[in-house]
Amino acid sequence: MSFYTTEEQVYELFSRAGEIKKIIMGLDKNTKTPCGFCFVLYYSREDTEDACKYISGTILDDRPIRVDFDWGFQDGRQWGRGRSGGQVRDEYRTDYDPDILLIV
């Protein structure tokens, strides 16, 4: 997901799978800016499964996104877990450029 994707864009896309309970944008722990992931919570498991099945691989903000099932959000998980505050996966990439491609 792009660092510049807004919560409104996420809502517009993911609401196609069902009624959204809450969206939590992933933030860089140090700068408190978006770092390319989010949590989308649905009211029903069926809607969650539909999002994983039908939305993963679609394009959002000019980038393909990956949607995975998660057992639930817990406070503290909104922060990137990398040493720099962002995503761990970005610290090991040699071709990393946040403006080119970032998959959620």
Short mmCIF file of N, CA and C in Angstrom, two decimals:
data_model
loop_
_atom_site.label_atom_id
_atom_site.label_comp_id
_atom_site.label_asym_id
_atom_site.label_seq_id
_atom_site.Cartn_x
_atom_site.Cartn_y
_atom_site.Cartn_z
N MET A 1 0.85 -1.16 0.00
CA MET A 1 0.00 0.00 0.00
C MET A 1 0.90 1.23 0.00
N SER A 2 0.50 2.23 -0.74
CA SER A 2 1.28 3.46 -0.81
C SER A 2 1.31 4.17 0.54
N PHE A 3 2.40 4.86 0.80
CA PHE A 3 2.50 5.66 2.02
C PHE A 3 1.50 6.82 1.99
N TYR A 4 0.99 7.12 0.81
CA TYR A 4 0.10 8.27 0.64
C TYR A 4 -1.38 7.88 0.55
N THR A 5 -1.68 6.60 0.62
CA THR A 5 -3.07 6.14 0.58
C THR A 5 -3.80 6.62 1.83
N THR A 6 -4.99 7.16 1.64
CA THR A 6 -5.75 7.70 2.77
C THR A 6 -6.72 6.66 3.33
N GLU A 7 -7.17 6.92 4.53
CA GLU A 7 -8.17 6.06 5.15
C GLU A 7 -9.45 6.04 4.32
N GLU A 8 -9.79 7.16 3.71
CA GLU A 8 -10.99 7.23 2.88
C GLU A 8 -10.87 6.32 1.67
N GLN A 9 -9.69 6.25 1.06
CA GLN A 9 -9.48 5.35 -0.08
C GLN A 9 -9.60 3.89 0.35
N VAL A 10 -9.05 3.57 1.50
CA VAL A 10 -9.14 2.21 2.03
C VAL A 10 -10.61 1.87 2.27
N TYR A 11 -11.33 2.78 2.89
CA TYR A 11 -12.75 2.55 3.18
C TYR A 11 -13.54 2.32 1.89
N GLU A 12 -13.30 3.16 0.89
CA GLU A 12 -14.04 3.03 -0.37
C GLU A 12 -13.84 1.66 -1.01
N LEU A 13 -12.61 1.17 -1.01
CA LEU A 13 -12.33 -0.14 -1.61
C LEU A 13 -12.86 -1.29 -0.75
N PHE A 14 -12.52 -1.29 0.52
CA PHE A 14 -12.84 -2.43 1.37
C PHE A 14 -14.32 -2.51 1.74
N SER A 15 -15.05 -1.43 1.65
CA SER A 15 -16.48 -1.49 1.96
C SER A 15 -17.24 -2.28 0.90
N ARG A 16 -16.62 -2.55 -0.22
CA ARG A 16 -17.25 -3.38 -1.25
C ARG A 16 -17.43 -4.82 -0.78
N ALA A 17 -16.62 -5.23 0.20
CA ALA A 17 -16.71 -6.60 0.72
C ALA A 17 -17.70 -6.72 1.87
N GLY A 18 -18.08 -5.60 2.47
CA GLY A 18 -19.02 -5.65 3.59
C GLY A 18 -18.92 -4.43 4.48
N GLU A 19 -19.72 -4.44 5.53
CA GLU A 19 -19.77 -3.30 6.44
C GLU A 19 -18.52 -3.27 7.33
N ILE A 20 -17.83 -2.15 7.28
CA ILE A 20 -16.58 -1.99 8.02
C ILE A 20 -16.85 -1.47 9.42
N LYS A 21 -16.23 -2.12 10.38
CA LYS A 21 -16.34 -1.69 11.78
C LYS A 21 -15.31 -0.60 12.10
N LYS A 22 -14.07 -0.80 11.61
CA LYS A 22 -13.00 0.15 11.94
C LYS A 22 -11.82 -0.04 10.99
N ILE A 23 -11.14 1.05 10.69
CA ILE A 23 -9.90 1.01 9.92
C ILE A 23 -8.80 1.62 10.79
N ILE A 24 -7.68 0.92 10.89
CA ILE A 24 -6.54 1.41 11.66
C ILE A 24 -5.35 1.47 10.71
N MET A 25 -4.90 2.67 10.44
CA MET A 25 -3.77 2.86 9.53
C MET A 25 -2.47 2.56 10.28
N GLY A 26 -1.59 1.79 9.65
CA GLY A 26 -0.28 1.50 10.23
C GLY A 26 0.60 2.74 10.18
N LEU A 27 1.26 3.03 11.26
CA LEU A 27 2.08 4.24 11.36
C LEU A 27 3.52 3.91 11.70
N ASP A 28 4.43 4.71 11.16
CA ASP A 28 5.82 4.64 11.55
C ASP A 28 5.92 5.03 13.01
N LYS A 29 6.55 4.20 13.80
CA LYS A 29 6.62 4.40 15.25
C LYS A 29 7.30 5.71 15.63
N ASN A 30 8.26 6.15 14.83
CA ASN A 30 9.02 7.35 15.15
C ASN A 30 8.39 8.63 14.60
N THR A 31 7.94 8.59 13.36
CA THR A 31 7.42 9.81 12.72
C THR A 31 5.91 9.94 12.79
N LYS A 32 5.22 8.85 13.16
CA LYS A 32 3.76 8.82 13.23
C LYS A 32 3.11 9.10 11.86
N THR A 33 3.80 8.74 10.80
CA THR A 33 3.27 8.87 9.45
C THR A 33 2.95 7.48 8.91
N PRO A 34 2.04 7.36 7.93
CA PRO A 34 1.69 6.05 7.38
C PRO A 34 2.92 5.33 6.84
N CYS A 35 2.97 4.01 7.05
CA CYS A 35 4.13 3.24 6.57
C CYS A 35 3.72 2.03 5.73
N GLY A 36 2.56 2.10 5.08
CA GLY A 36 2.24 1.13 4.06
C GLY A 36 1.43 -0.08 4.45
N PHE A 37 0.74 -0.05 5.59
CA PHE A 37 -0.16 -1.15 5.92
C PHE A 37 -1.31 -0.61 6.75
N CYS A 38 -2.36 -1.42 6.87
CA CYS A 38 -3.49 -1.02 7.71
C CYS A 38 -4.24 -2.27 8.15
N PHE A 39 -5.09 -2.09 9.14
CA PHE A 39 -6.00 -3.13 9.59
C PHE A 39 -7.40 -2.69 9.23
N VAL A 40 -8.17 -3.58 8.62
CA VAL A 40 -9.58 -3.30 8.32
C VAL A 40 -10.39 -4.33 9.10
N LEU A 41 -11.21 -3.86 10.01
CA LEU A 41 -12.04 -4.74 10.84
C LEU A 41 -13.46 -4.72 10.32
N TYR A 42 -14.02 -5.90 10.09
CA TYR A 42 -15.40 -6.04 9.65
C TYR A 42 -16.27 -6.53 10.81
N TYR A 43 -17.56 -6.37 10.65
CA TYR A 43 -18.49 -6.88 11.65
C TYR A 43 -18.67 -8.39 11.54
N SER A 44 -18.51 -8.94 10.33
CA SER A 44 -18.73 -10.38 10.18
C SER A 44 -17.51 -11.08 9.59
N ARG A 45 -17.35 -12.33 9.97
CA ARG A 45 -16.25 -13.14 9.44
C ARG A 45 -16.42 -13.34 7.93
N GLU A 46 -17.65 -13.50 7.48
CA GLU A 46 -17.91 -13.71 6.06
C GLU A 46 -17.40 -12.52 5.23
N ASP A 47 -17.66 -11.31 5.71
CA ASP A 47 -17.17 -10.12 4.99
C ASP A 47 -15.64 -10.08 4.99
N THR A 48 -15.04 -10.49 6.10
CA THR A 48 -13.58 -10.54 6.19
C THR A 48 -13.02 -11.53 5.17
N GLU A 49 -13.62 -12.70 5.08
CA GLU A 49 -13.18 -13.70 4.11
C GLU A 49 -13.36 -13.20 2.69
N ASP A 50 -14.47 -12.50 2.42
CA ASP A 50 -14.69 -11.94 1.08
C ASP A 50 -13.61 -10.93 0.72
N ALA A 51 -13.21 -10.10 1.69
CA ALA A 51 -12.16 -9.12 1.44
C ALA A 51 -10.85 -9.81 1.07
N CYS A 52 -10.51 -10.86 1.81
CA CYS A 52 -9.29 -11.61 1.52
C CYS A 52 -9.35 -12.25 0.14
N LYS A 53 -10.50 -12.77 -0.20
CA LYS A 53 -10.67 -13.50 -1.45
C LYS A 53 -10.73 -12.58 -2.67
N TYR A 54 -11.48 -11.48 -2.56
CA TYR A 54 -11.76 -10.66 -3.73
C TYR A 54 -10.95 -9.38 -3.84
N ILE A 55 -10.44 -8.86 -2.74
CA ILE A 55 -9.75 -7.57 -2.81
C ILE A 55 -8.23 -7.74 -2.93
N SER A 56 -7.69 -8.82 -2.40
CA SER A 56 -6.25 -9.05 -2.51
C SER A 56 -5.84 -9.10 -3.98
N GLY A 57 -4.79 -8.38 -4.31
CA GLY A 57 -4.31 -8.33 -5.69
C GLY A 57 -4.87 -7.18 -6.50
N THR A 58 -5.87 -6.49 -5.97
CA THR A 58 -6.42 -5.35 -6.70
C THR A 58 -5.48 -4.15 -6.55
N ILE A 59 -5.74 -3.14 -7.33
CA ILE A 59 -4.91 -1.94 -7.34
C ILE A 59 -5.56 -0.87 -6.47
N LEU A 60 -4.79 -0.31 -5.56
CA LEU A 60 -5.24 0.80 -4.72
C LEU A 60 -4.17 1.87 -4.77
N ASP A 61 -4.55 3.05 -5.19
CA ASP A 61 -3.61 4.17 -5.27
C ASP A 61 -2.42 3.81 -6.17
N ASP A 62 -2.73 3.19 -7.31
CA ASP A 62 -1.75 2.80 -8.33
C ASP A 62 -0.79 1.70 -7.90
N ARG A 63 -1.15 0.94 -6.88
CA ARG A 63 -0.28 -0.15 -6.42
C ARG A 63 -1.09 -1.40 -6.12
N PRO A 64 -0.55 -2.58 -6.44
CA PRO A 64 -1.24 -3.82 -6.05
C PRO A 64 -1.17 -3.99 -4.53
N ILE A 65 -2.23 -4.51 -3.95
CA ILE A 65 -2.24 -4.71 -2.50
C ILE A 65 -2.41 -6.18 -2.17
N ARG A 66 -1.92 -6.56 -1.02
CA ARG A 66 -2.07 -7.92 -0.52
C ARG A 66 -2.95 -7.85 0.72
N VAL A 67 -3.96 -8.72 0.78
CA VAL A 67 -4.87 -8.76 1.92
C VAL A 67 -4.73 -10.11 2.59
N ASP A 68 -4.44 -10.10 3.88
CA ASP A 68 -4.29 -11.33 4.65
C ASP A 68 -5.27 -11.33 5.81
N PHE A 69 -5.71 -12.52 6.20
CA PHE A 69 -6.59 -12.66 7.36
C PHE A 69 -5.75 -12.50 8.62
N ASP A 70 -6.28 -11.80 9.59
CA ASP A 70 -5.60 -11.60 10.87
C ASP A 70 -6.60 -11.90 11.97
N TRP A 71 -6.15 -12.43 13.08
CA TRP A 71 -7.06 -12.83 14.16
C TRP A 71 -7.56 -11.68 15.00
N GLY A 72 -7.07 -10.50 14.77
CA GLY A 72 -7.60 -9.35 15.49
C GLY A 72 -6.54 -8.34 15.85
N PHE A 73 -6.96 -7.11 15.89
CA PHE A 73 -6.07 -6.02 16.22
C PHE A 73 -5.90 -5.92 17.73
N GLN A 74 -4.68 -5.69 18.15
CA GLN A 74 -4.40 -5.41 19.56
C GLN A 74 -3.64 -4.09 19.61
N ASP A 75 -3.89 -3.30 20.64
CA ASP A 75 -3.23 -2.02 20.76
C ASP A 75 -1.72 -2.19 20.68
N GLY A 76 -1.09 -1.33 19.95
CA GLY A 76 0.36 -1.41 19.75
C GLY A 76 0.74 -1.95 18.39
N ARG A 77 -0.17 -2.68 17.74
CA ARG A 77 0.15 -3.27 16.43
C ARG A 77 0.03 -2.26 15.30
N GLN A 78 -0.45 -1.05 15.59
CA GLN A 78 -0.56 -0.05 14.54
C GLN A 78 0.80 0.54 14.19
N TRP A 79 1.81 0.28 15.00
CA TRP A 79 3.14 0.82 14.76
C TRP A 79 3.96 -0.16 13.94
N GLY A 80 4.78 0.38 13.05
CA GLY A 80 5.72 -0.45 12.32
C GLY A 80 6.70 -1.07 13.31
N ARG A 81 7.13 -2.31 13.06
CA ARG A 81 7.99 -3.01 14.01
C ARG A 81 9.45 -3.02 13.62
N GLY A 82 9.78 -2.33 12.53
CA GLY A 82 11.18 -2.27 12.11
C GLY A 82 12.00 -1.37 13.03
N ARG A 83 13.32 -1.53 12.97
CA ARG A 83 14.20 -0.71 13.81
C ARG A 83 14.06 0.77 13.52
N SER A 84 13.76 1.11 12.27
CA SER A 84 13.61 2.52 11.91
C SER A 84 12.20 3.03 12.19
N GLY A 85 11.31 2.17 12.64
CA GLY A 85 9.94 2.57 12.94
C GLY A 85 8.94 2.14 11.89
N GLY A 86 9.42 1.78 10.68
CA GLY A 86 8.54 1.35 9.60
C GLY A 86 8.37 -0.16 9.61
N GLN A 87 8.12 -0.71 8.43
CA GLN A 87 7.93 -2.15 8.32
C GLN A 87 9.27 -2.89 8.33
N VAL A 88 9.30 -4.04 8.97
CA VAL A 88 10.51 -4.85 9.04
C VAL A 88 10.96 -5.25 7.65
N ARG A 89 10.03 -5.64 6.80
CA ARG A 89 10.39 -6.12 5.46
C ARG A 89 11.18 -5.09 4.67
N ASP A 90 10.94 -3.80 4.91
CA ASP A 90 11.63 -2.75 4.16
C ASP A 90 13.10 -2.64 4.55
N GLU A 91 13.46 -3.07 5.73
CA GLU A 91 14.84 -2.97 6.18
C GLU A 91 15.75 -3.98 5.51
N TYR A 92 15.19 -5.03 4.93
CA TYR A 92 15.99 -6.07 4.30
C TYR A 92 15.93 -6.03 2.78
N ARG A 93 15.19 -5.09 2.24
CA ARG A 93 15.06 -5.00 0.79
C ARG A 93 16.17 -4.12 0.23
N THR A 94 16.78 -4.57 -0.86
CA THR A 94 17.81 -3.75 -1.49
C THR A 94 17.22 -2.84 -2.54
N ASP A 95 16.04 -3.16 -3.04
CA ASP A 95 15.39 -2.36 -4.07
C ASP A 95 14.27 -1.51 -3.50
N TYR A 96 14.32 -1.21 -2.22
CA TYR A 96 13.23 -0.53 -1.53
C TYR A 96 13.11 0.92 -1.97
N ASP A 97 11.93 1.30 -2.39
CA ASP A 97 11.59 2.69 -2.70
C ASP A 97 10.11 2.84 -2.37
N PRO A 98 9.76 3.56 -1.31
CA PRO A 98 8.36 3.66 -0.89
C PRO A 98 7.45 4.29 -1.93
N ASP A 99 8.01 5.01 -2.90
CA ASP A 99 7.18 5.64 -3.91
C ASP A 99 6.95 4.75 -5.12
N ILE A 100 7.60 3.61 -5.20
CA ILE A 100 7.46 2.74 -6.36
C ILE A 100 6.47 1.62 -6.10
N LEU A 101 6.70 0.78 -5.11
CA LEU A 101 5.83 -0.36 -4.86
C LEU A 101 5.93 -0.77 -3.40
N LEU A 102 4.80 -0.91 -2.79
CA LEU A 102 4.76 -1.44 -1.43
C LEU A 102 3.50 -2.26 -1.33
N ILE A 103 3.63 -3.53 -1.02
CA ILE A 103 2.49 -4.43 -0.95
C ILE A 103 2.08 -4.60 0.49
N VAL A 104 0.80 -4.45 0.75
CA VAL A 104 0.27 -4.59 2.10
C VAL A 104 0.22 -6.05 2.47
#
